Short mmCIF file of C-alpha atoms in Angstrom, two decimals:
data_model
loop_
_atom_site.label_atom_id
_atom_site.label_comp_id
_atom_site.label_asym_id
_atom_site.label_seq_id
_atom_site.Cartn_x
_atom_site.Cartn_y
_atom_site.Cartn_z
CA UNK A 1 15.31 11.04 11.15
CA UNK A 2 12.26 11.92 11.01
CA UNK A 3 11.26 10.57 7.19
CA UNK A 4 13.26 7.78 8.28
CA UNK A 5 9.69 6.83 10.66
CA UNK A 6 6.95 7.76 7.81
CA UNK A 7 6.99 4.22 6.62
CA UNK A 8 6.01 2.84 10.45
CA UNK A 9 3.40 5.69 10.05
CA UNK A 10 1.96 4.36 6.37
CA UNK A 11 1.78 0.49 7.56
CA UNK A 12 0.10 1.39 11.28
CA UNK A 13 -2.88 3.97 9.48
CA UNK A 14 -3.44 0.99 6.80
CA UNK A 15 -3.55 -1.69 9.95
CA UNK A 16 -5.78 0.48 12.23
CA UNK A 17 -7.74 1.33 8.05
CA UNK A 18 -7.30 5.04 9.04
CA UNK A 19 -7.58 6.20 5.66
CA UNK A 20 -8.02 10.29 6.57
CA UNK A 21 -4.64 9.76 8.55
CA UNK A 22 -3.00 7.82 5.91
CA UNK A 23 -3.37 10.60 3.43
CA UNK A 24 -2.58 12.87 5.37
CA UNK A 25 0.57 11.61 5.31
CA UNK A 26 0.88 12.62 1.47
CA UNK A 27 1.58 15.74 -0.25
CA UNK A 28 -1.99 16.99 -1.87
CA UNK A 29 -0.67 16.52 -4.78
CA UNK A 30 1.54 13.43 -4.51
CA UNK A 31 1.48 10.60 -6.77
CA UNK A 32 1.86 7.12 -6.68
CA UNK A 33 2.74 4.56 -8.86
CA UNK A 34 2.12 0.92 -7.59
CA UNK A 35 0.74 -1.98 -9.28
CA UNK A 36 -2.58 -1.86 -9.05
CA UNK A 37 -3.06 1.38 -10.21
CA UNK A 38 -0.05 1.30 -12.91
CA UNK A 39 -0.72 4.74 -14.93
CA UNK A 40 -0.61 6.75 -11.13
CA UNK A 41 -2.87 7.77 -8.03
CA UNK A 42 -2.50 11.65 -8.42
CA UNK A 43 -2.97 13.56 -5.46
CA UNK A 44 -4.30 13.55 -1.94
CA UNK A 45 -8.24 12.06 -2.26
CA UNK A 46 -7.40 9.63 -5.05
CA UNK A 47 -4.88 8.27 -2.48
CA UNK A 48 -7.10 7.88 0.00
CA UNK A 49 -10.05 6.01 -2.38
CA UNK A 50 -7.68 3.53 -3.55
CA UNK A 51 -6.56 3.15 -0.62
CA UNK A 52 -9.76 2.36 1.08
CA UNK A 53 -10.52 -0.10 -2.08
CA UNK A 54 -8.21 -1.95 -2.31
CA UNK A 55 -8.55 -2.44 2.14
CA UNK A 56 -12.61 -2.84 1.41
CA UNK A 57 -11.37 -6.33 0.35
CA UNK A 58 -9.87 -7.74 3.25
CA UNK A 59 -10.30 -8.06 7.32
CA UNK A 60 -7.05 -8.87 9.78
CA UNK A 61 -5.14 -6.74 8.14
CA UNK A 62 -1.32 -5.98 9.69
CA UNK A 63 1.55 -4.01 7.97
CA UNK A 64 5.12 -5.01 9.06
CA UNK A 65 7.53 -2.69 8.53
CA UNK A 66 10.66 -4.74 8.30
CA UNK A 67 13.77 -2.78 6.85
CA UNK A 68 13.84 1.62 6.28
CA UNK A 69 16.82 3.16 4.77
CA UNK A 70 16.87 6.51 4.51
CA UNK A 71 19.44 9.64 2.79
CA UNK A 72 17.57 12.98 2.78
CA UNK A 73 14.48 12.88 1.24
CA UNK A 74 14.56 9.64 0.04
CA UNK A 75 13.20 6.72 2.04
CA UNK A 76 13.63 2.75 0.51
CA UNK A 77 11.21 0.97 2.72
CA UNK A 78 10.34 -3.18 2.71
CA UNK A 79 7.43 -3.87 4.21
CA UNK A 80 5.21 -7.43 5.07
CA UNK A 81 1.38 -6.63 4.45
CA UNK A 82 -0.71 -9.93 5.55
CA UNK A 83 -4.92 -10.29 5.45
CA UNK A 84 -7.73 -12.24 4.98
CA UNK A 85 -9.70 -11.32 2.23
CA UNK A 86 -13.24 -10.94 3.20
CA UNK A 87 -15.10 -9.36 -0.07
CA UNK A 88 -15.15 -8.53 -3.34
CA UNK A 89 -11.59 -7.40 -5.00
CA UNK A 90 -11.95 -4.89 -7.54
CA UNK A 91 -9.61 -5.14 -9.80
CA UNK A 92 -7.46 -2.27 -11.82
CA UNK A 93 -10.16 -2.94 -15.18
CA UNK A 94 -12.97 -2.82 -13.70
CA UNK A 95 -14.18 -6.29 -12.80
CA UNK A 96 -14.51 -7.99 -9.34
CA UNK A 97 -12.90 -11.27 -8.46
CA UNK A 98 -15.56 -12.86 -5.11
CA UNK A 99 -13.75 -13.50 -1.85
CA UNK A 100 -11.60 -16.27 -1.13
CA UNK A 101 -11.44 -15.98 2.23
CA UNK A 102 -7.70 -17.42 1.55
CA UNK A 103 -5.00 -15.32 4.03
CA UNK A 104 -2.53 -13.87 1.96
CA UNK A 105 1.48 -12.42 3.31
CA UNK A 106 2.38 -10.05 0.58
CA UNK A 107 6.17 -8.88 0.71
CA UNK A 108 6.13 -5.17 -0.10
CA UNK A 109 9.05 -2.30 -1.77
CA UNK A 110 8.27 1.27 -1.50
CA UNK A 111 10.50 4.27 -2.23
CA UNK A 112 9.40 7.71 -1.50
CA UNK A 113 9.99 11.55 -1.77
CA UNK A 114 9.23 13.96 1.12
CA UNK A 115 9.42 17.23 0.67
CA UNK A 116 10.18 19.78 2.63
CA UNK A 117 7.11 19.62 5.45
CA UNK A 118 7.99 16.24 5.61
CA UNK A 119 5.21 15.23 3.59
CA UNK A 120 5.54 12.44 0.79
CA UNK A 121 5.06 13.86 -2.78
CA UNK A 122 6.17 11.14 -4.81
CA UNK A 123 5.47 7.14 -4.10
CA UNK A 124 6.46 3.84 -6.72
CA UNK A 125 5.37 0.73 -4.01
CA UNK A 126 6.31 -3.09 -5.62
CA UNK A 127 4.43 -6.08 -4.65
CA UNK A 128 4.92 -9.50 -6.42
CA UNK A 129 1.14 -9.69 -7.25
CA UNK A 130 0.76 -13.12 -9.40
CA UNK A 131 2.32 -13.70 -5.25
CA UNK A 132 -0.83 -12.74 -3.88
CA UNK A 133 -3.13 -13.72 -6.95
CA UNK A 134 -1.73 -17.51 -6.26
CA UNK A 135 -2.71 -17.20 -2.28
CA UNK A 136 -5.62 -15.95 -3.38
CA UNK A 137 -6.25 -18.89 -5.07
CA UNK A 138 -6.78 -17.03 -8.36
CA UNK A 139 -3.73 -18.20 -10.69
CA UNK A 140 -2.32 -22.19 -10.42
CA UNK A 141 0.77 -21.72 -8.26
CA UNK A 142 4.42 -21.62 -10.52
#
């Protein structure tokens, strides 16, 4: 049952911008693969820095867990993240996009593998980056 609570802990930490607390949910050698870092983030400190970097571009962040499915050490969750883009957004290629001051709402799916200590050892996070960029006004609506 404890593993099923991890997505809510992730959501709470991101909403509070508690990146040290977020990082402590991960094993020291954890790996996170997500669209902004497709090559993968390796290690607790890299995960903390990357999450903080993304969050620095947004205010009024709220992450809501909508669904969790857990089977032993594997947990899948669907979350919704809403926020306002209030500072330059650093892109994966190193460029920056000026703040748009627009609100976004993005559905996020995450798949977690949990170790015997209850820490995340691997995460695969999926989100529609093109839709997010459309909401920010950076891509035309389809």
